[in-house]
XYZ file of C-alpha atoms in Angstrom:
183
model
C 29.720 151.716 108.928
C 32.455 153.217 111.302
C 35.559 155.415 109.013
C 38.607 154.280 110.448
C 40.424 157.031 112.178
C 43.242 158.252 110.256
C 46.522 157.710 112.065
C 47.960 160.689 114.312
C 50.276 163.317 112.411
C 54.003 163.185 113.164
C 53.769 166.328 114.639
C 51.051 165.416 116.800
C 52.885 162.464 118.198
C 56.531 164.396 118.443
C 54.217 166.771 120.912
C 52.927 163.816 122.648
C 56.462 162.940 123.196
C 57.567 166.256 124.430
C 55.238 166.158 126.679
C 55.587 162.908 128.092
C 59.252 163.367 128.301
C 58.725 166.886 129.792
C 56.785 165.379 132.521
C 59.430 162.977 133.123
C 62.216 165.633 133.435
C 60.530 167.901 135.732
C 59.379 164.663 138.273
C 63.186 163.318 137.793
C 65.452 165.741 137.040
C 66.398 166.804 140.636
C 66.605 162.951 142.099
C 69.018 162.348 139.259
C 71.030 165.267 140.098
C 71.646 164.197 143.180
C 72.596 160.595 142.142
C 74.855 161.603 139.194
C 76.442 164.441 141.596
C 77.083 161.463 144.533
C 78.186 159.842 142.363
C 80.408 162.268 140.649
C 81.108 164.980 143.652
C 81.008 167.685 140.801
C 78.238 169.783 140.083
C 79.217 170.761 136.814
C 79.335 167.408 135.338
C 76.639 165.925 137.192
C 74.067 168.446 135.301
C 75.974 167.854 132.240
C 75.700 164.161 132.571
C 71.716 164.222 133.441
C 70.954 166.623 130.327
C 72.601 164.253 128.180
C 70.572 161.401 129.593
C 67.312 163.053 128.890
C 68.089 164.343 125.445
C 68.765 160.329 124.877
C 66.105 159.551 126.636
C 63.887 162.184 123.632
C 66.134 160.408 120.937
C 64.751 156.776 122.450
C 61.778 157.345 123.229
C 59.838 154.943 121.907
C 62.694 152.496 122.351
C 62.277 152.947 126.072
C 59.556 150.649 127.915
C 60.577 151.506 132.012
C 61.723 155.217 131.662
C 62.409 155.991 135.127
C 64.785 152.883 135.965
C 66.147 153.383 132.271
C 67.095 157.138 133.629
C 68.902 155.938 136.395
C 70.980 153.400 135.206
C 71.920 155.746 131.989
C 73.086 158.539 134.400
C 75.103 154.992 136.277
C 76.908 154.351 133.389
C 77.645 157.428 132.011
C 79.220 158.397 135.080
C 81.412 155.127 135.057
C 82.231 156.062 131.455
C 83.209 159.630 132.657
C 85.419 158.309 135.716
C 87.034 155.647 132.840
C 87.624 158.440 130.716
C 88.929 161.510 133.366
C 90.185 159.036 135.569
C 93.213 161.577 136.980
C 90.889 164.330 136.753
C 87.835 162.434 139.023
C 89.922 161.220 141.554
C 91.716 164.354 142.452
C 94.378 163.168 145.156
C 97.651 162.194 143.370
C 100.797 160.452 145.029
C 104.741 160.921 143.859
C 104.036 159.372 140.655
C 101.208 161.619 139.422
C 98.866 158.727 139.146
C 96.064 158.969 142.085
C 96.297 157.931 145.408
C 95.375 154.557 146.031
C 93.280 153.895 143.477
C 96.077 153.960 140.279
C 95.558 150.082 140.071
C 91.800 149.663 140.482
C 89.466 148.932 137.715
C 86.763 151.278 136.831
C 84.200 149.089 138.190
C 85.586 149.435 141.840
C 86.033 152.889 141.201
C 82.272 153.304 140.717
C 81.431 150.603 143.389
C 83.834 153.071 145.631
C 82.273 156.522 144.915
C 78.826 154.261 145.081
C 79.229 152.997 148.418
C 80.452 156.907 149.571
C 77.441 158.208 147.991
C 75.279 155.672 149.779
C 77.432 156.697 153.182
C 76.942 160.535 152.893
C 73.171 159.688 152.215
C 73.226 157.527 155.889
C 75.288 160.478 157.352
C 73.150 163.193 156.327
C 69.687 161.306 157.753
C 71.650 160.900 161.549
C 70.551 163.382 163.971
C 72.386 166.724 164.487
C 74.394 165.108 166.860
C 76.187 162.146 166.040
C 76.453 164.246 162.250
C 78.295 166.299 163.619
C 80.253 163.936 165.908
C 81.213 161.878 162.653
C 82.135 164.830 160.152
C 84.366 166.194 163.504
C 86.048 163.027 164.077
C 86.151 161.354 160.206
C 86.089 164.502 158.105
C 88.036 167.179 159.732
C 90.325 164.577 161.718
C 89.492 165.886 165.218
C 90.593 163.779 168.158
C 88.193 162.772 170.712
C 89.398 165.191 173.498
C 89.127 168.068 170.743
C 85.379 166.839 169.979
C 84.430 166.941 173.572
C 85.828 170.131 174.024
C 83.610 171.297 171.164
C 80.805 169.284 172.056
C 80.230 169.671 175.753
C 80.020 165.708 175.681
C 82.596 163.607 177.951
C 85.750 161.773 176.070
C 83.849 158.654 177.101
C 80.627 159.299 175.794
C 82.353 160.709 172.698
C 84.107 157.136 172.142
C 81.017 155.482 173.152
C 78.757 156.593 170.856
C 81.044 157.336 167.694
C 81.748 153.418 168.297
C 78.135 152.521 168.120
C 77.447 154.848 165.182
C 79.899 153.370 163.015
C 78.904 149.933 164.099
C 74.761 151.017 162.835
C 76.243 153.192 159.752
C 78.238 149.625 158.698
C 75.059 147.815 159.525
C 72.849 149.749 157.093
C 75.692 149.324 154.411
C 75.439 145.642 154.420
C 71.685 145.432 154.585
C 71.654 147.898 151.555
C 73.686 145.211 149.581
C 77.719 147.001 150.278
C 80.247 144.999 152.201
C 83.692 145.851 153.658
C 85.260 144.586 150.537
C-alpha cells in the first residue's frame, strides 16, 4: 500500500515561489522598463513603477494564472494611475495658467492613449535606418528647416522633402495597422 506524500512545507513552497518569480523578473524586468519608461519618459519612476509590480506580482502569486501579460498590463495601469495622480508634474509643459499645455482638459485615458501612441512612435523611429532617423529627429525634434537639413545632410532640398514626405506617410501607416489612428 502506497503512504500518501505529505503535503510540501510552507517554506518549501514560499522558495518555489521565489524562484519562479525570480525567473520571471530577470526574463522581464528590462522589457518592462522600457514600456513603463515609454510610457512614462522618466527613468526614475519607471523602475519605481516595475519594482512595485513585481513585489505585487510575489504578494499574488498564486492569484496570478498568465504572469507575463498580468506584468504588463499592471505596469499599464499603474502608470495611468501615476499620470492621474502627478498630472502637472508628468506633463511638464505649462501655459499662462499653470495648468499644462494642451492637455489641461483631457481625460487620463487620452493622456495614456497619447504618451502610448508616442511610445509606439519613438519605437517606429528608432527601427528606421540611420538616415531617415536622423532626417525625422532634424526636421520634427530639433525644428530644422529643410534647407538647414540638406545643408547638414549632403542630400538636395528636394530629396529632403521627398523622402521626409514618404516617411511620415509609412510611420502613419504602421500606426494604424498597429491599432492607433489620427484621433
Amino acid at each position: 500500500m502506497l503512504k500518501p506524500t505529505p503535503p510540501a512545507s510552507r517554506s518549501g513552497d514560499q522558495e518555489t515561489n521565489k524562484t519562479s518569480v525570480r525567473t520571471l523578473f530577470e526574463a522581464e524586468e528590462a522589457g518592462l522598463l522600457r514600456y513603463a519608461f515609454a510610457l512614462i519618459g522618466r527613468r526614475a519612476v519607471a523602475e519605481e513603477i516595475v519594482q512595485e509590480v513585481f513585489l505585487q506580482l510575489h504578494q499574488r502569486w498564486d492569484e496570478i494564472d498568465s504572469p507575463k501579460p498580468w506584468l504588463f498590463r499592471s505596469v499599464r495601469n499603474r502608470v495611468y494611475n501615476h499620470v492621474r495622480n502627478h498630472r502637472r508634474e508628468q506633463l511638464g509643459r505649462e501655459d499662462e495658467t499653470g495648468e499644462p499645455a494642451g492637455w489641461a482638459d483631457e481625460l487620463p485615458e487620452a493622456v495614456i492613449d497619447r504618451l502610448e501612441t508616442t511610445a509606439k512612435l519613438r519605437e517606429m523611429i528608432d527601427e528606421l535606418n540611420d538616415v531617415d532617423r536622423q532626417l525625422v529627429t532634424l526636421k520634427y525634434f530639433e525644428g530644422m528647416k529643410y534647407r538647414d537639413i540638406s545643408e547638414r545632410t549632403g542630400l538636395s532640398i528636394g530629396h529632403v522633402g521627398y523622402r521626409l514626405h514618404h516617411l511620415l506617410k509609412e510611420l502613419a501607416r504602421r500606426l494604424r495597422s498597429a491599432g492607433i489612428d489620427e484621433n
